[in-house]
Amino acid sequence: MNDIKIFDDFLSPEMHEICFKELLKPRWSFLGGHFQIWHMGSLNKVDFFNKEMRKKVIEIMPKNIEWTDYDIYANGQTRGQDGSLHQDQQHLNDALSFLYYPTPDWHPDFEGDISFYNYEPIRREYELIDQVQYKTNRAILFPGIIHHKASAPSMVYPGMRLSVVYKMVDANNKDIAKFVTGLETK
């Protein structure tokens, strides 16, 4: 089972530069608890992410569904800030997650890969099924139900490993869209 798709050189050089500049703005917060990473939320309120980049994301989505995002945000990790093993969507098998890597001039020595796992609930075991290298201007599309974990950059990288996240669902399924986006009022 490997539904993980990789898109290198995802954005044009001009769009990549705009994306990176937007992420340099002072909208970052530090998430506590077991998510010890940097976070920039509400990117759906930023025109670039909600219009230009969203259009590019929709272009690579499967064509048999009318997709809508229910969350757009960015994560940032510095040395020692490994992500936790998690799923983006636990209930919807057709929800998709999109990651984009905007950090310029990334080198393999900086590490920061993302690992994907199959979970066997009876044995409560995780099996590594794929690992994707962090690479500047790379995008990854995968089912949100797949367990995954982003590694922090190595000790040789002094900056922040950035990723932009779009979480996508079928816009035509109103019940699912309301449930996922938290708009359900029952």
Short mmCIF file of C-alpha atoms in Angstrom, two decimals:
data_model
loop_
_atom_site.label_atom_id
_atom_site.label_comp_id
_atom_site.label_asym_id
_atom_site.label_seq_id
_atom_site.Cartn_x
_atom_site.Cartn_y
_atom_site.Cartn_z
CA MET A 1 0.00 0.00 0.00
CA ASN A 2 1.70 3.17 -1.15
CA ASP A 3 -0.56 6.02 -2.19
CA ILE A 4 2.14 8.61 -1.53
CA LYS A 5 2.79 10.91 -4.50
CA ILE A 6 5.79 13.22 -4.88
CA PHE A 7 5.89 16.38 -7.00
CA ASP A 8 9.30 18.02 -7.40
CA ASP A 9 9.61 21.64 -8.57
CA PHE A 10 5.98 22.09 -7.54
CA LEU A 11 5.85 25.89 -7.62
CA SER A 12 7.40 28.21 -10.16
CA PRO A 13 10.48 30.04 -8.84
CA GLU A 14 8.37 33.20 -8.43
CA MET A 15 5.63 31.44 -6.47
CA HIS A 16 8.20 29.60 -4.35
CA GLU A 17 9.78 32.93 -3.42
CA ILE A 18 6.39 34.45 -2.49
CA CYS A 19 5.55 31.39 -0.38
CA PHE A 20 8.83 31.56 1.51
CA LYS A 21 8.49 35.33 2.10
CA GLU A 22 4.97 34.83 3.50
CA LEU A 23 6.38 32.28 5.94
CA LEU A 24 9.00 34.76 7.15
CA LYS A 25 6.28 37.05 8.51
CA PRO A 26 5.84 37.11 12.31
CA ARG A 27 2.78 34.87 12.59
CA TRP A 28 4.52 31.91 14.28
CA SER A 29 3.54 30.46 17.66
CA PHE A 30 5.12 27.64 19.62
CA LEU A 31 2.84 24.68 20.30
CA GLY A 32 3.32 23.12 23.72
CA GLY A 33 2.41 19.67 25.01
CA HIS A 34 3.57 16.74 22.91
CA PHE A 35 3.68 18.95 19.78
CA GLN A 36 6.91 20.80 20.53
CA ILE A 37 7.14 22.52 17.14
CA TRP A 38 6.47 25.94 15.62
CA HIS A 39 3.09 26.58 14.00
CA MET A 40 1.56 29.23 11.73
CA GLY A 41 -2.21 28.78 11.53
CA SER A 42 -5.06 30.32 9.53
CA LEU A 43 -3.19 30.45 6.22
CA ASN A 44 -6.60 30.30 4.54
CA LYS A 45 -6.80 34.03 5.46
CA VAL A 46 -3.63 34.81 3.48
CA ASP A 47 -4.42 35.49 -0.19
CA PHE A 48 -1.37 33.69 -1.56
CA PHE A 49 -2.19 30.42 0.23
CA ASN A 50 -5.96 30.66 -0.23
CA LYS A 51 -5.86 31.59 -3.93
CA GLU A 52 -2.67 31.10 -5.94
CA MET A 53 -1.15 28.17 -4.09
CA ARG A 54 -4.54 26.55 -3.42
CA LYS A 55 -5.17 26.56 -7.19
CA LYS A 56 -1.90 24.65 -7.73
CA VAL A 57 -2.84 22.14 -5.03
CA ILE A 58 -6.26 21.51 -6.59
CA GLU A 59 -4.58 20.88 -9.97
CA ILE A 60 -2.81 17.75 -8.66
CA MET A 61 -5.79 16.32 -6.77
CA PRO A 62 -7.69 13.33 -8.20
CA LYS A 63 -10.23 14.64 -10.70
CA ASN A 64 -13.23 12.51 -9.66
CA ILE A 65 -13.91 14.60 -6.53
CA GLU A 66 -14.55 18.31 -5.96
CA TRP A 67 -11.94 19.04 -3.30
CA THR A 68 -12.01 21.66 -0.59
CA ASP A 69 -9.49 22.38 2.14
CA TYR A 70 -10.54 22.28 5.77
CA ASP A 71 -7.22 23.47 7.16
CA ILE A 72 -4.20 25.31 5.76
CA TYR A 73 -1.23 25.95 8.05
CA ALA A 74 2.55 25.77 8.30
CA ASN A 75 4.82 23.86 10.67
CA GLY A 76 8.37 24.74 11.57
CA GLN A 77 10.96 22.51 13.22
CA THR A 78 14.43 23.33 14.46
CA ARG A 79 17.09 20.96 15.76
CA GLY A 80 15.68 18.45 18.25
CA GLN A 81 12.03 19.14 17.38
CA ASP A 82 10.99 15.81 15.89
CA GLY A 83 7.30 15.59 15.09
CA SER A 84 5.07 13.01 16.73
CA LEU A 85 3.70 9.94 14.96
CA HIS A 86 0.13 10.82 13.96
CA GLN A 87 -2.65 10.74 11.38
CA ASP A 88 -4.07 13.91 9.85
CA GLN A 89 -7.49 12.27 9.54
CA GLN A 90 -8.64 9.28 11.57
CA HIS A 91 -12.19 8.91 10.24
CA LEU A 92 -12.21 9.66 6.51
CA ASN A 93 -10.47 7.24 4.18
CA ASP A 94 -10.78 9.62 1.21
CA ALA A 95 -9.34 12.72 2.92
CA LEU A 96 -5.96 13.76 1.51
CA SER A 97 -3.05 15.66 3.02
CA PHE A 98 -0.73 17.86 0.99
CA LEU A 99 2.71 18.94 2.21
CA TYR A 100 4.95 21.52 0.59
CA TYR A 101 8.60 22.13 1.45
CA PRO A 102 9.55 25.80 0.91
CA THR A 103 12.85 26.09 2.81
CA PRO A 104 15.42 27.21 0.19
CA ASP A 105 18.82 25.64 -0.46
CA TRP A 106 18.10 22.41 1.42
CA HIS A 107 20.88 19.83 1.43
CA PRO A 108 20.53 16.09 2.27
CA ASP A 109 22.91 16.59 5.23
CA PHE A 110 20.17 18.67 6.84
CA GLU A 111 17.90 15.56 7.05
CA GLY A 112 14.29 16.46 8.02
CA ASP A 113 12.71 13.53 6.15
CA ILE A 114 9.12 12.41 6.61
CA SER A 115 8.37 8.76 7.41
CA PHE A 116 5.12 6.93 6.69
CA TYR A 117 3.89 3.91 8.63
CA ASN A 118 1.33 1.16 8.35
CA TYR A 119 -0.41 0.51 11.67
CA GLU A 120 -1.46 -3.01 12.62
CA PRO A 121 -4.12 -2.48 15.34
CA ILE A 122 -4.33 -6.10 16.50
CA ARG A 123 -0.61 -6.25 17.29
CA ARG A 124 -0.39 -2.49 17.95
CA GLU A 125 2.69 -2.31 15.76
CA TYR A 126 3.90 0.24 13.25
CA GLU A 127 5.78 -0.76 10.10
CA LEU A 128 7.74 1.78 8.05
CA ILE A 129 6.30 1.77 4.52
CA ASP A 130 8.02 4.79 2.98
CA GLN A 131 10.34 7.67 3.73
CA VAL A 132 10.50 10.85 1.66
CA GLN A 133 13.47 13.17 1.73
CA TYR A 134 12.91 16.84 2.46
CA LYS A 135 13.79 18.77 -0.69
CA THR A 136 13.27 22.43 -1.57
CA ASN A 137 10.11 23.02 -3.66
CA ARG A 138 8.90 19.43 -3.22
CA ALA A 139 5.25 18.58 -2.59
CA ILE A 140 3.82 15.34 -1.22
CA LEU A 141 0.22 14.16 -1.48
CA PHE A 142 -0.98 11.24 0.66
CA PRO A 143 -4.09 9.83 2.34
CA GLY A 144 -4.63 11.65 5.65
CA ILE A 145 -5.32 8.34 7.37
CA ILE A 146 -1.69 7.17 6.92
CA HIS A 147 0.41 7.49 10.07
CA HIS A 148 3.43 9.73 9.55
CA LYS A 149 6.15 11.60 11.38
CA ALA A 150 8.40 14.47 10.32
CA SER A 151 11.99 14.41 11.51
CA ALA A 152 13.73 17.52 12.74
CA PRO A 153 16.67 18.95 10.85
CA SER A 154 20.11 17.69 11.80
CA MET A 155 22.57 19.49 14.04
CA VAL A 156 24.37 20.96 11.01
CA TYR A 157 21.30 23.01 9.97
CA PRO A 158 20.97 26.25 11.98
CA GLY A 159 17.51 27.28 10.72
CA MET A 160 13.93 26.04 10.63
CA ARG A 161 12.57 23.19 8.50
CA LEU A 162 9.32 24.57 7.08
CA SER A 163 6.30 22.73 5.68
CA VAL A 164 2.97 24.03 4.42
CA VAL A 165 -0.02 21.73 4.96
CA TYR A 166 -3.36 21.56 3.17
CA LYS A 167 -5.90 19.07 4.51
CA MET A 168 -8.45 18.22 1.82
CA VAL A 169 -11.92 16.59 1.73
CA ASP A 170 -14.75 16.10 -0.76
CA ALA A 171 -16.65 19.41 -0.99
CA ASN A 172 -19.78 17.63 -2.25
CA ASN A 173 -20.20 15.60 0.92
CA LYS A 174 -21.63 18.32 3.16
CA ASP A 175 -21.96 16.08 6.23
CA ILE A 176 -18.33 15.03 6.06
CA ALA A 177 -17.14 18.57 5.35
CA LYS A 178 -19.10 19.91 8.34
CA PHE A 179 -17.83 17.12 10.61
CA VAL A 180 -14.21 17.59 9.61
CA THR A 181 -14.20 21.37 9.72
CA GLY A 182 -15.95 21.53 13.06
CA LEU A 183 -18.96 23.34 11.59
CA GLU A 184 -21.41 20.73 12.83
CA THR A 185 -23.81 22.40 15.26
CA LYS A 186 -25.62 19.35 16.66
#
